[in-house]
Short mmCIF file of C-alpha atoms and ligand atoms in Angstrom, two decimals:
data_model
loop_
_atom_site.label_atom_id
_atom_site.label_comp_id
_atom_site.label_asym_id
_atom_site.label_seq_id
_atom_site.Cartn_x
_atom_site.Cartn_y
_atom_site.Cartn_z
CA MET Y 11 90.12 52.32 99.35
CA ILE Y 12 92.75 55.12 98.95
CA LEU Y 13 96.27 54.86 100.28
CA ALA Y 14 97.64 58.37 100.95
CA ILE Y 15 101.34 59.70 101.39
CA GLU Y 16 102.72 62.98 102.73
CA SER Y 17 105.85 63.89 103.05
CA SER Y 18 106.14 67.88 101.89
CA CYS Y 19 107.80 68.78 105.30
CA ASP Y 20 109.11 67.42 108.32
CA GLU Y 21 106.15 64.66 108.93
CA THR Y 22 106.55 61.35 107.11
CA ALA Y 23 102.84 60.18 106.91
CA ALA Y 24 100.51 57.41 105.59
CA ALA Y 25 96.68 57.06 105.92
CA LEU Y 26 94.00 54.80 104.68
CA VAL Y 27 90.62 56.20 104.01
CA ASP Y 28 87.48 54.13 102.46
CA ASP Y 29 85.37 54.78 99.53
CA GLY Y 30 82.46 56.58 101.93
CA GLY Y 31 85.34 59.04 103.73
CA ARG Y 32 86.05 57.03 106.67
CA LEU Y 33 89.62 57.13 108.05
CA LEU Y 34 90.80 53.44 108.75
CA SER Y 35 94.19 54.57 109.97
CA SER Y 36 96.63 57.37 109.91
CA VAL Y 37 100.14 57.29 110.65
CA VAL Y 38 102.23 60.11 111.39
CA ALA Y 39 105.92 60.19 112.14
CA SER Y 40 107.53 63.52 113.05
CA GLN Y 41 111.13 64.57 112.59
CA ALA Y 42 110.49 67.22 114.91
CA ASP Y 43 113.23 65.96 117.20
CA LEU Y 44 115.75 65.58 114.61
CA HIS Y 45 115.55 69.26 113.41
CA ALA Y 46 115.16 70.77 116.93
CA ARG Y 47 118.92 71.15 117.21
CA TYR Y 48 119.16 73.46 114.12
CA GLY Y 49 116.24 75.63 115.32
CA GLY Y 50 114.11 74.56 111.98
CA VAL Y 51 113.92 72.10 109.11
CA VAL Y 52 117.00 71.22 107.31
CA PRO Y 53 115.72 70.03 103.76
CA GLU Y 54 118.28 67.77 102.74
CA VAL Y 55 118.12 66.00 106.27
CA ALA Y 56 114.28 65.68 106.00
CA SER Y 57 114.61 63.95 102.53
CA ARG Y 58 116.93 61.30 104.03
CA ARG Y 59 114.58 60.82 106.94
CA HIS Y 60 111.52 60.34 104.78
CA LEU Y 61 113.22 57.82 102.51
CA GLU Y 62 114.24 55.63 105.86
CA LEU Y 63 110.51 56.25 106.99
CA CYS Y 64 108.42 56.31 103.97
CA VAL Y 65 108.01 52.38 103.74
CA PRO Y 66 107.97 51.47 107.36
CA VAL Y 67 105.25 54.02 107.83
CA VAL Y 68 103.04 52.97 105.01
CA GLU Y 69 103.18 49.18 106.20
CA ARG Y 70 101.88 50.76 109.40
CA ALA Y 71 98.97 52.20 107.96
CA LEU Y 72 98.21 49.05 106.26
CA GLU Y 73 98.45 47.02 109.53
CA ASP Y 74 96.57 49.68 111.83
CA ALA Y 75 93.82 49.32 109.58
CA GLY Y 76 93.88 45.72 109.11
CA VAL Y 77 93.83 45.58 105.37
CA GLY Y 78 96.45 44.25 102.69
CA PHE Y 79 97.99 46.36 100.27
CA ASP Y 80 95.51 44.23 97.63
CA ARG Y 81 92.51 46.07 99.07
CA VAL Y 82 93.88 49.42 97.85
CA ASP Y 83 92.28 50.75 94.80
CA ALA Y 84 94.20 53.98 94.30
CA VAL Y 85 97.55 55.63 95.87
CA ALA Y 86 97.41 59.22 96.56
CA VAL Y 87 100.21 61.65 97.57
CA THR Y 88 101.14 65.49 98.23
CA GLU Y 89 102.79 66.74 95.05
CA GLY Y 90 103.54 70.53 96.23
CA PRO Y 91 103.88 72.78 97.37
CA GLY Y 92 106.85 72.02 99.71
CA LEU Y 93 110.38 71.11 100.36
CA ILE Y 94 111.08 69.58 96.70
CA GLY Y 95 113.46 66.79 97.85
CA ALA Y 96 110.58 66.06 100.59
CA LEU Y 97 108.20 65.77 98.18
CA LEU Y 98 109.72 63.59 95.85
CA VAL Y 99 110.58 60.85 98.27
CA GLY Y 100 106.79 60.63 98.91
CA LEU Y 101 105.91 61.06 95.26
CA ALA Y 102 108.61 58.12 94.25
CA THR Y 103 107.18 55.92 96.81
CA ALA Y 104 103.77 56.25 95.74
CA LYS Y 105 104.71 55.97 92.02
CA ALA Y 106 106.29 52.55 92.64
CA LEU Y 107 103.55 51.31 94.97
CA ALA Y 108 100.75 52.28 92.30
CA PHE Y 109 102.82 51.00 89.30
CA ALA Y 110 103.51 47.74 91.10
CA ARG Y 111 99.87 47.00 91.30
CA ARG Y 112 98.83 49.19 88.04
CA LEU Y 113 96.56 51.41 90.16
CA PRO Y 114 96.00 54.75 89.34
CA LEU Y 115 97.75 57.52 91.08
CA ILE Y 116 96.06 60.82 92.68
CA PRO Y 117 98.52 63.77 92.86
CA VAL Y 118 96.96 66.26 95.74
CA GLY Y 119 97.80 69.83 96.59
CA HIS Y 120 99.07 70.14 100.26
CA LEU Y 121 96.65 73.20 100.68
CA HIS Y 122 93.54 71.41 99.41
CA GLY Y 123 94.47 68.55 102.02
CA HIS Y 124 94.55 71.04 104.90
CA VAL Y 125 90.99 72.02 103.75
CA ALA Y 126 89.86 68.41 103.21
CA SER Y 127 90.65 67.80 106.71
CA LEU Y 128 87.04 68.73 107.24
CA TYR Y 129 85.77 66.56 104.68
CA LEU Y 130 86.09 63.29 106.77
CA GLU Y 131 83.45 61.15 108.47
CA PRO Y 132 81.93 61.22 111.07
CA GLU Y 133 81.32 64.72 111.20
CA PRO Y 134 82.16 66.29 107.80
CA VAL Y 135 81.95 69.83 106.76
CA ALA Y 136 80.63 70.60 103.37
CA PRO Y 137 81.49 73.94 101.36
CA PRO Y 138 80.63 76.70 100.33
CA PHE Y 139 82.62 78.31 103.07
CA LEU Y 140 85.20 80.79 103.72
CA VAL Y 141 88.41 79.09 104.96
CA LEU Y 142 91.29 80.36 107.23
CA LEU Y 143 94.49 78.40 106.52
CA ALA Y 144 97.31 78.95 108.91
CA SER Y 145 100.12 76.69 109.06
CA GLY Y 146 103.68 76.74 109.06
CA GLY Y 147 104.40 77.42 105.29
CA HIS Y 148 101.28 79.47 104.33
CA THR Y 149 98.42 81.70 105.90
CA LEU Y 150 95.76 82.61 103.84
CA LEU Y 151 92.03 83.40 103.59
CA ALA Y 152 89.96 82.06 100.73
CA GLU Y 153 86.62 81.21 99.41
CA VAL Y 154 85.84 77.36 98.76
CA ASP Y 155 82.81 76.40 96.73
CA ASP Y 156 83.03 72.82 96.29
CA HIS Y 157 84.95 69.98 97.23
CA GLY Y 158 87.68 70.13 94.67
CA PRO Y 159 91.22 71.47 94.62
CA GLY Y 160 90.07 75.04 93.52
CA MET Y 161 90.04 78.31 95.94
CA ARG Y 162 89.93 81.76 95.63
CA VAL Y 163 92.31 83.59 97.64
CA VAL Y 164 91.01 87.01 99.25
CA GLY Y 165 94.02 87.54 101.63
CA GLN Y 166 97.12 86.14 102.42
CA THR Y 167 100.37 86.82 104.64
CA LEU Y 168 102.72 89.36 103.16
CA ASP Y 169 105.68 87.92 104.82
CA ASP Y 170 105.77 85.19 107.36
CA ALA Y 171 103.23 82.50 108.08
CA ALA Y 172 101.45 82.40 111.26
CA GLY Y 173 102.96 79.35 112.36
CA GLU Y 174 106.44 80.47 111.08
CA ALA Y 175 105.49 83.67 113.68
CA PHE Y 176 104.47 81.26 116.60
CA ASP Y 177 108.19 79.33 115.94
CA GLN Y 178 110.14 82.20 115.47
CA GLY Y 179 108.46 83.75 119.00
CA ALA Y 180 109.25 80.51 120.45
CA ARG Y 181 112.64 80.59 119.30
CA LEU Y 182 113.21 84.09 120.99
CA LEU Y 183 111.57 83.04 124.19
CA GLY Y 184 114.29 79.89 124.42
CA LEU Y 185 111.49 77.21 123.33
CA GLY Y 186 113.12 75.08 120.73
CA TYR Y 187 111.34 74.09 117.53
CA PRO Y 188 108.75 73.78 116.64
CA GLY Y 189 107.32 75.99 119.21
CA GLY Y 190 103.69 76.90 118.47
CA ALA Y 191 102.24 74.55 120.73
CA ALA Y 192 105.34 75.20 123.69
CA LEU Y 193 104.53 79.06 123.47
CA GLU Y 194 100.62 78.38 123.90
CA ARG Y 195 101.55 76.34 126.85
CA LEU Y 196 104.03 79.10 128.41
CA ALA Y 197 101.54 81.81 127.54
CA ARG Y 198 98.82 80.22 129.84
CA ASP Y 199 100.82 81.55 132.87
CA GLY Y 200 101.03 85.06 131.57
CA ASP Y 201 99.49 88.33 131.46
CA ASP Y 202 98.38 88.86 127.64
CA HIS Y 203 98.11 92.46 128.41
CA ALA Y 204 101.53 92.99 129.83
CA HIS Y 205 102.80 94.22 126.40
CA GLU Y 206 100.93 96.01 123.73
CA PHE Y 207 102.39 94.51 120.41
CA ALA Y 208 101.10 96.47 117.33
CA VAL Y 209 99.74 94.07 114.16
CA ALA Y 210 100.35 95.06 110.86
CA MET Y 211 96.94 95.69 108.74
CA ALA Y 212 97.75 95.39 105.06
CA GLY Y 213 96.79 95.85 101.52
CA ARG Y 214 93.77 94.58 99.34
CA GLU Y 215 90.90 95.75 101.53
CA GLY Y 216 92.75 95.28 104.34
CA LEU Y 217 92.56 91.53 103.95
CA ASP Y 218 96.40 90.95 103.87
CA LEU Y 219 98.54 89.87 107.07
CA SER Y 220 102.00 90.83 108.06
CA PHE Y 221 103.73 89.22 110.96
CA SER Y 222 107.61 90.25 110.35
CA GLY Y 223 107.25 93.61 111.95
CA LEU Y 224 105.64 91.69 115.30
CA LYS Y 225 108.68 89.45 115.53
CA THR Y 226 111.20 92.44 115.76
CA ALA Y 227 108.82 93.78 118.32
CA LEU Y 228 109.14 90.80 120.19
CA ARG Y 229 112.93 90.39 119.97
CA THR Y 230 113.16 94.05 121.42
CA ALA Y 231 110.92 93.19 124.42
CA VAL Y 232 112.80 89.81 125.15
CA LEU Y 233 115.87 91.65 125.12
CA ALA Y 234 114.67 94.68 127.34
CA ALA Y 235 112.90 92.32 129.83
CA GLY Y 236 115.33 89.99 130.95
CA GLY Y 237 115.13 86.29 131.29
CA ASP Y 238 113.03 85.53 134.30
CA ASP Y 239 110.00 82.94 133.87
CA ALA Y 240 107.18 85.19 134.84
CA GLY Y 241 108.43 88.00 132.44
CA ARG Y 242 108.61 85.24 129.65
CA ALA Y 243 105.15 84.06 130.03
CA ASP Y 244 103.67 87.60 129.72
CA LEU Y 245 105.67 88.16 126.66
CA ALA Y 246 104.64 84.65 125.28
CA ALA Y 247 100.72 85.75 125.94
CA SER Y 248 101.17 89.14 124.64
CA TYR Y 249 102.85 87.93 121.77
CA GLN Y 250 100.08 85.38 121.02
CA ARG Y 251 97.11 87.61 121.72
CA ALA Y 252 98.74 89.70 118.81
CA LEU Y 253 99.11 87.15 116.31
CA VAL Y 254 95.48 85.80 117.38
CA ARG Y 255 93.89 89.39 117.17
CA SER Y 256 95.47 89.92 113.62
CA LEU Y 257 94.35 86.47 112.48
CA VAL Y 258 90.62 87.11 113.88
CA SER Y 259 90.26 90.68 112.56
CA ARG Y 260 91.51 89.86 109.04
CA THR Y 261 89.40 86.72 109.25
CA MET Y 262 86.17 88.55 110.37
CA ARG Y 263 86.71 91.13 107.96
CA ALA Y 264 86.95 88.45 105.08
CA LEU Y 265 83.48 87.42 106.49
CA GLU Y 266 82.11 90.68 105.65
CA VAL Y 267 83.70 91.53 102.38
CA THR Y 268 82.55 88.25 100.72
CA GLY Y 269 79.42 87.62 102.76
CA ARG Y 270 79.96 84.06 103.38
CA ASP Y 271 77.92 82.60 106.47
CA THR Y 272 80.34 79.86 107.16
CA LEU Y 273 84.02 79.83 108.52
CA ALA Y 274 86.18 76.92 108.28
CA VAL Y 275 89.58 76.96 110.10
CA VAL Y 276 92.65 74.37 109.26
CA GLY Y 277 96.18 73.82 109.35
CA GLY Y 278 98.84 73.72 112.15
CA VAL Y 279 97.90 77.03 113.90
CA ALA Y 280 94.22 75.93 114.13
CA ALA Y 281 95.41 73.78 116.98
CA ASN Y 282 95.76 76.84 118.96
CA GLY Y 283 93.08 76.96 121.81
CA VAL Y 284 93.16 80.87 122.16
CA LEU Y 285 92.73 81.35 118.52
CA ARG Y 286 89.76 78.46 118.67
CA ALA Y 287 88.40 80.63 121.30
CA ALA Y 288 88.35 83.83 119.91
CA LEU Y 289 87.05 82.77 116.66
CA GLU Y 290 83.86 80.71 118.54
CA GLN Y 291 83.30 84.13 120.63
CA GLU Y 292 83.24 86.28 117.13
CA CYS Y 293 81.30 84.09 114.99
CA ALA Y 294 78.67 83.27 117.73
CA ARG Y 295 78.15 87.38 117.96
CA ALA Y 296 78.57 87.90 114.07
CA GLY Y 297 76.02 84.58 113.41
CA VAL Y 298 78.73 82.89 111.29
CA ARG Y 299 78.54 78.95 111.38
CA LEU Y 300 82.18 77.98 112.44
CA ALA Y 301 83.78 74.60 111.59
CA LEU Y 302 87.20 74.08 113.29
CA ALA Y 303 89.52 71.02 111.68
CA PRO Y 304 89.57 68.26 114.44
CA LEU Y 305 92.58 68.53 116.55
CA ALA Y 306 94.44 65.49 115.35
CA LEU Y 307 94.25 66.83 111.60
CA CYS Y 308 95.60 70.13 112.26
CA SER Y 309 99.08 69.55 111.58
CA ASP Y 310 100.33 67.84 108.63
CA ASN Y 311 98.86 64.16 108.42
CA ALA Y 312 98.16 61.99 105.61
CA ALA Y 313 94.30 61.62 106.38
CA MET Y 314 93.56 64.91 104.91
CA ILE Y 315 95.65 64.08 101.64
CA ALA Y 316 93.48 60.69 101.25
CA SER Y 317 90.34 62.88 101.81
CA ALA Y 318 91.23 65.57 99.26
CA ALA Y 319 91.91 62.72 97.04
CA ARG Y 320 88.52 61.52 96.66
CA PHE Y 321 87.90 64.86 94.86
CA CYS Y 322 90.86 65.11 92.46
CA ALA Y 323 91.37 63.52 88.92
CA ALA Y 324 93.10 60.21 89.42
CA LEU Y 325 95.79 59.50 86.74
CA PRO Y 326 95.55 56.18 85.02
CA TYR Y 327 98.31 53.59 85.25
CA PRO Y 328 101.12 54.20 83.79
CA GLU Y 329 100.43 57.84 82.81
CA TYR Y 330 101.78 59.25 86.20
CA LEU Y 331 105.74 58.20 86.10
CA ALA Y 332 106.79 61.44 84.51
CA ARG Y 333 104.44 63.75 86.94
CA ASP Y 334 106.93 65.82 88.63
CA ALA Y 335 106.54 67.63 92.35
CA TYR Y 336 106.43 71.38 92.52
CA ALA Y 337 107.88 73.51 95.49
CA THR Y 338 105.88 76.46 95.67
CA ALA Y 339 102.02 76.66 94.80
O1 LIG T 119 99.89 72.67 108.86
P1 LIG T 119 101.29 72.56 109.70
O2 LIG T 119 101.97 70.90 110.31
O3 LIG T 119 102.80 72.49 108.81
C1 LIG T 119 102.44 73.35 107.57
O4 LIG T 119 101.97 72.58 106.40
O5 LIG T 119 103.42 74.04 107.33
O6 LIG T 119 101.80 73.61 110.71
C2 LIG T 119 103.08 73.53 111.44
C3 LIG T 119 102.97 74.86 112.31
C4 LIG T 119 104.04 75.26 113.23
O7 LIG T 119 104.61 76.58 112.62
C5 LIG T 119 103.73 74.90 114.69
O8 LIG T 119 104.48 75.69 115.16
C6 LIG T 119 102.17 75.57 114.35
O9 LIG T 119 101.58 74.78 113.17
N1 LIG T 119 101.28 75.13 115.72
C7 LIG T 119 100.85 75.98 116.67
C8 LIG T 119 100.34 74.97 117.32
N2 LIG T 119 100.47 73.72 117.09
C9 LIG T 119 101.18 73.85 116.28
N3 LIG T 119 100.81 77.06 116.56
C10 LIG T 119 100.25 77.83 117.59
N4 LIG T 119 99.42 76.97 118.39
C11 LIG T 119 99.50 75.86 118.42
N5 LIG T 119 99.04 74.77 119.52
ZN1 LIG T 120 100.84 71.60 106.26
#
């Protein structure tokens, strides 16, 4: 049985997964409220909160699974990329837990974790596939050939991540942080053709993405439109349509270029209903098998880290004590 800890951004999470890939418990303590007043995550505030939450969240995960710590065979933890101070809190906690019982430690890459959200029972999706990973910190298209940490990036954002673009759009529309889900809700009442926002098609065989120009276009439109509710819903719907169109067109192009017949979609933005529906439609048309991450596992959680850990090398006791976290991939 693997106990995993995730603390790379503003979620403190712990989860237990058994040897067969069954999820026994998953606890996520979001710090979103804490950071909302600043309009984004404040790294040092996040680290301090992780320090307070880490042990109670682990205790809760064990309690929910109905098992004692003595039943755990290995401790897994996100070692990067992410906020360095936040990562160090999770890593230090994981090291201490593993060391206390002379258990192995399994360091996991956060992006591998997002992909591994697809590997859990009862409906695991097996590689090979092309993955669209769209979160608050990353947006990339990559070929995945096996369950391990390796992936071949074929396209990525040149500036903002898709989740960041959703969050910044939400902020411009006065929706608070994090705004992806709130923007999707507001957009339901709007006309998605009210505004024509152009999206950039950039670089590398046209597989890269860019969202920063879109954000500027929205800012200009918000200033021009004034602040009434119908107008804001139209702006949200049109902005979301542009983001989704950009993601879908780059993804379908990447499927063509790589010749892959299965598409996997993971990360916080994979929770977006309009994106899910658009990909379902396009994949059905193109004869591509589509695997969407379960809604509960799109945003950051430790279940995906435990899942990835099943396919990573374990460091034996006590070799891991000098292991460091890393901020960028
Ligand atoms: O994967 P994640 O939890 O964290 C990172 O690794 O970055 O992704 C968080 C991002 C945020 O930017 C959030 O606004 C976005 O995912 N998000 C959404 C939705 N739910 C979360 N974006 C669009 N539509 C949603 N329903
Ligand atoms: Zn993430």
